Coordinates of C-alpha atoms in Angstrom, one line a residue:
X1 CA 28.2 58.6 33.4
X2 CA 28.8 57.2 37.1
X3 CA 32.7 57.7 35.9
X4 CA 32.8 60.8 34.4
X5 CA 30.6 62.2 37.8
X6 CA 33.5 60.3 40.1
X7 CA 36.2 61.7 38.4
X8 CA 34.6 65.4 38.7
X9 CA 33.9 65.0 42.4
X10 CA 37.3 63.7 42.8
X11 CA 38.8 66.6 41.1
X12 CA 36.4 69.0 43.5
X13 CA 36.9 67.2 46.3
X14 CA 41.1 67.4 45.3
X15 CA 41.1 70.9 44.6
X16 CA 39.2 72.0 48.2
X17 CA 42.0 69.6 49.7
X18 CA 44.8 71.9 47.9
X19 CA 43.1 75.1 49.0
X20 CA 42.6 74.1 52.7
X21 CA 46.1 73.3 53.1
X22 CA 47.5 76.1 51.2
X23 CA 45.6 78.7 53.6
X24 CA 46.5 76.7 56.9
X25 CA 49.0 78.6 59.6
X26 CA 52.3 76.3 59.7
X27 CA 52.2 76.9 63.7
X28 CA 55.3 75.7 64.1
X29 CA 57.0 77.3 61.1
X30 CA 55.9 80.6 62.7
X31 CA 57.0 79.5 66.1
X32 CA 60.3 78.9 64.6
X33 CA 60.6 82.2 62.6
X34 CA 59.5 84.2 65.4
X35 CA 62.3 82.9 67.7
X36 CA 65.5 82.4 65.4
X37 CA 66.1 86.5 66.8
X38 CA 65.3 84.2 70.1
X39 CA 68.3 82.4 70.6
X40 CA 72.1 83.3 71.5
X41 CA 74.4 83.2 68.9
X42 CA 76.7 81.0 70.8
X43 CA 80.2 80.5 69.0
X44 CA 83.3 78.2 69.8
X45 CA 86.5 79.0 71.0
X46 CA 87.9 78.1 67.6
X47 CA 85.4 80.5 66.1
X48 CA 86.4 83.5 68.7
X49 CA 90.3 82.7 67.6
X50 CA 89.1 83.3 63.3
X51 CA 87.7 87.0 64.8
X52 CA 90.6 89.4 63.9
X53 CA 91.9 91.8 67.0
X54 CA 91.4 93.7 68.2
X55 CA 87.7 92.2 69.2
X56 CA 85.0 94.8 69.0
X57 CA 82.8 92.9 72.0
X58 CA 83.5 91.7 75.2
X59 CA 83.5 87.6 76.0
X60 CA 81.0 86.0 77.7
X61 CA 81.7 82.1 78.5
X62 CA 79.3 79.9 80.1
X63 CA 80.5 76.6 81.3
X64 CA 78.4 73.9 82.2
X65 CA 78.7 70.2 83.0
X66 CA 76.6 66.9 81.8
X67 CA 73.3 66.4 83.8
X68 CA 73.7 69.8 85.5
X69 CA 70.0 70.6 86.2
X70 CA 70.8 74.2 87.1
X71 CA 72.9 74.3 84.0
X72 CA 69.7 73.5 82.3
X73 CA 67.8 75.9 84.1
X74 CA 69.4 78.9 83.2
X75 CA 69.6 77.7 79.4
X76 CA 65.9 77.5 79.9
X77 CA 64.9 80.6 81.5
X78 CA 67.8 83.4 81.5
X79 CA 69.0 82.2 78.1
X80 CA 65.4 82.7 76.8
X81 CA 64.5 85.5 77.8
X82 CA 64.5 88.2 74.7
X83 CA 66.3 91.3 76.6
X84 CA 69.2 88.6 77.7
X85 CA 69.4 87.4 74.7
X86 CA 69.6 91.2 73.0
X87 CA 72.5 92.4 74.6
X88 CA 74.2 89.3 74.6
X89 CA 74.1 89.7 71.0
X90 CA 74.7 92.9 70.7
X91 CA 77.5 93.3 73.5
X92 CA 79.2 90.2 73.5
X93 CA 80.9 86.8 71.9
X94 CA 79.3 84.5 73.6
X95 CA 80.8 81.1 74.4
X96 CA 78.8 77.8 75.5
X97 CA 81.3 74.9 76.9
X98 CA 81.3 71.6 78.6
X99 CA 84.4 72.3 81.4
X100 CA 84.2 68.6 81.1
X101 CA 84.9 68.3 77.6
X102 CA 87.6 66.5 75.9
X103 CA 88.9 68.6 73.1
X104 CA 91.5 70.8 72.9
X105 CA 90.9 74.3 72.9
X106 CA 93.4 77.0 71.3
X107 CA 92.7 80.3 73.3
X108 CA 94.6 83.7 73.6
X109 CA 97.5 82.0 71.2
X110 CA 97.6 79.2 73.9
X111 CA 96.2 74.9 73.7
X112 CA 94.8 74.2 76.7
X113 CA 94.0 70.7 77.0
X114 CA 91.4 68.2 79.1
X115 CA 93.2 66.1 82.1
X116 CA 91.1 63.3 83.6
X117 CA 88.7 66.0 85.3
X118 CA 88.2 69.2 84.5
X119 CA 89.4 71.6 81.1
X120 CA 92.4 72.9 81.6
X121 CA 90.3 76.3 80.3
X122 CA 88.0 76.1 82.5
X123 CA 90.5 76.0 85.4
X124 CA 92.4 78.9 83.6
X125 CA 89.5 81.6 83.5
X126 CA 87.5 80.6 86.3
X127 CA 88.9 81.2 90.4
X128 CA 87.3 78.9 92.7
X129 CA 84.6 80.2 95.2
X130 CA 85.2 79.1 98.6
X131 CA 87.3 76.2 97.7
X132 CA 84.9 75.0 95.3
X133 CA 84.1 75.0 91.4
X134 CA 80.6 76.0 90.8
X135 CA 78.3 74.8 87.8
X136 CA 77.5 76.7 85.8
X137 CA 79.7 79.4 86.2
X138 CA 79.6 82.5 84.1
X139 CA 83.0 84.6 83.2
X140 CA 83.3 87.6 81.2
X141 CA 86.2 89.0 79.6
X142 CA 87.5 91.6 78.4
X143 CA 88.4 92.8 74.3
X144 CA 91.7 92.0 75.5
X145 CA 90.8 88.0 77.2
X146 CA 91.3 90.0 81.0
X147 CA 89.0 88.8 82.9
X148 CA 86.5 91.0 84.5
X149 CA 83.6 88.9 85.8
X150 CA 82.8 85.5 87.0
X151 CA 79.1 84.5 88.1
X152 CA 79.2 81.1 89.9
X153 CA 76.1 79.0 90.0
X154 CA 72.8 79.5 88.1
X155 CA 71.8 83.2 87.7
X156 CA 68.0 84.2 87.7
X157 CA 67.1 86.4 84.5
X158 CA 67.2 90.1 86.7
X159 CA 70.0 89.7 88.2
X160 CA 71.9 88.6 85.3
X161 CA 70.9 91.6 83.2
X162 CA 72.3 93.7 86.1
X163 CA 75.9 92.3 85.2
X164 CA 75.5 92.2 81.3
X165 CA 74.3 95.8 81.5
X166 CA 77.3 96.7 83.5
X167 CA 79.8 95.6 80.6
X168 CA 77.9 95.9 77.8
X169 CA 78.9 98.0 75.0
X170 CA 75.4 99.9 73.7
X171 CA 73.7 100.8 76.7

């Protein structure tokens, strides 16, 4: 008898286990789900060279260093925020790379290559600004790899949207 009741109020006891777990949220399942339409869809350079021509978005590159705490910051904040991160998108390939990186990078039908400092690609597409290289430092190009914009240093959300706004495709 004492067995037959055990195994019945283990069965209950099983059973109201099962049905409390299957009606709990996942909080971070929805977290997760709710910002995958979050995030940039940042590509490689190899990617952007597999995109057949002529491109139907502008480029947007980002280069950052290592340790770069304003680097950080903007991936934080500006990348984050959901109008950014919309017309980026929408308007743009969008490129995230480490000018101090050691790969090789095929862009525009050209290699460009790493020498002891920085990427031969970074120095390519980005002008210095008073003498100096900034980090991060934002370019954009055009359809046709022209450049047409480059942002030193970290860029606060509004002001940022101010320059995507003023290349992006769909207004």
């Amino acid at each position: 008898m004492k067995k037959t009741l055990f195994i019945i109020i283990t069965i209950l006891i099983s059973l109201n286990i099962y049905g409390q777990n299957k009606n709990q949220i996942d909080f971070k399942a929805v977290i997760k789900s709710n910002n995958i339409n979050n995030n940039i869809k940042w590509i490689s350079f190899e990617d952007l060279s597999k995109i057949k021509t002529p491109l139907k978005k502008k480029i947007l590159i980002f280069f950052e260093k290592p340790n770069c705490p304003y680097c950080q910051e903007m991936k934080e904040t500006t990348f984050k925020n959901k109008e950014v991160v919309s017309v980026i998108n929408k308007n743009f390939y969008a490129i995230k790379f480490n000018y101090w990186s050691d790969e090789n990078v095929f862009f525009n039908n050209k290699t460009y290559k790493s020498p002891n400092n920085f990427h031969e690609i970074f120095t390519y597409l980005v002008t210095p600004t008073k003498g100096n290289y900034y980090s991060p430092t934002t370019v954009i190009l055009d359809e046709n790899y022209n450049k047409i914009q480059q942002q030193p240093g970290k860029v606060e959300t509004g002001q940022f949207m101010k320059i995507l706004k003023r290349f992006a495709i769909s207004r």
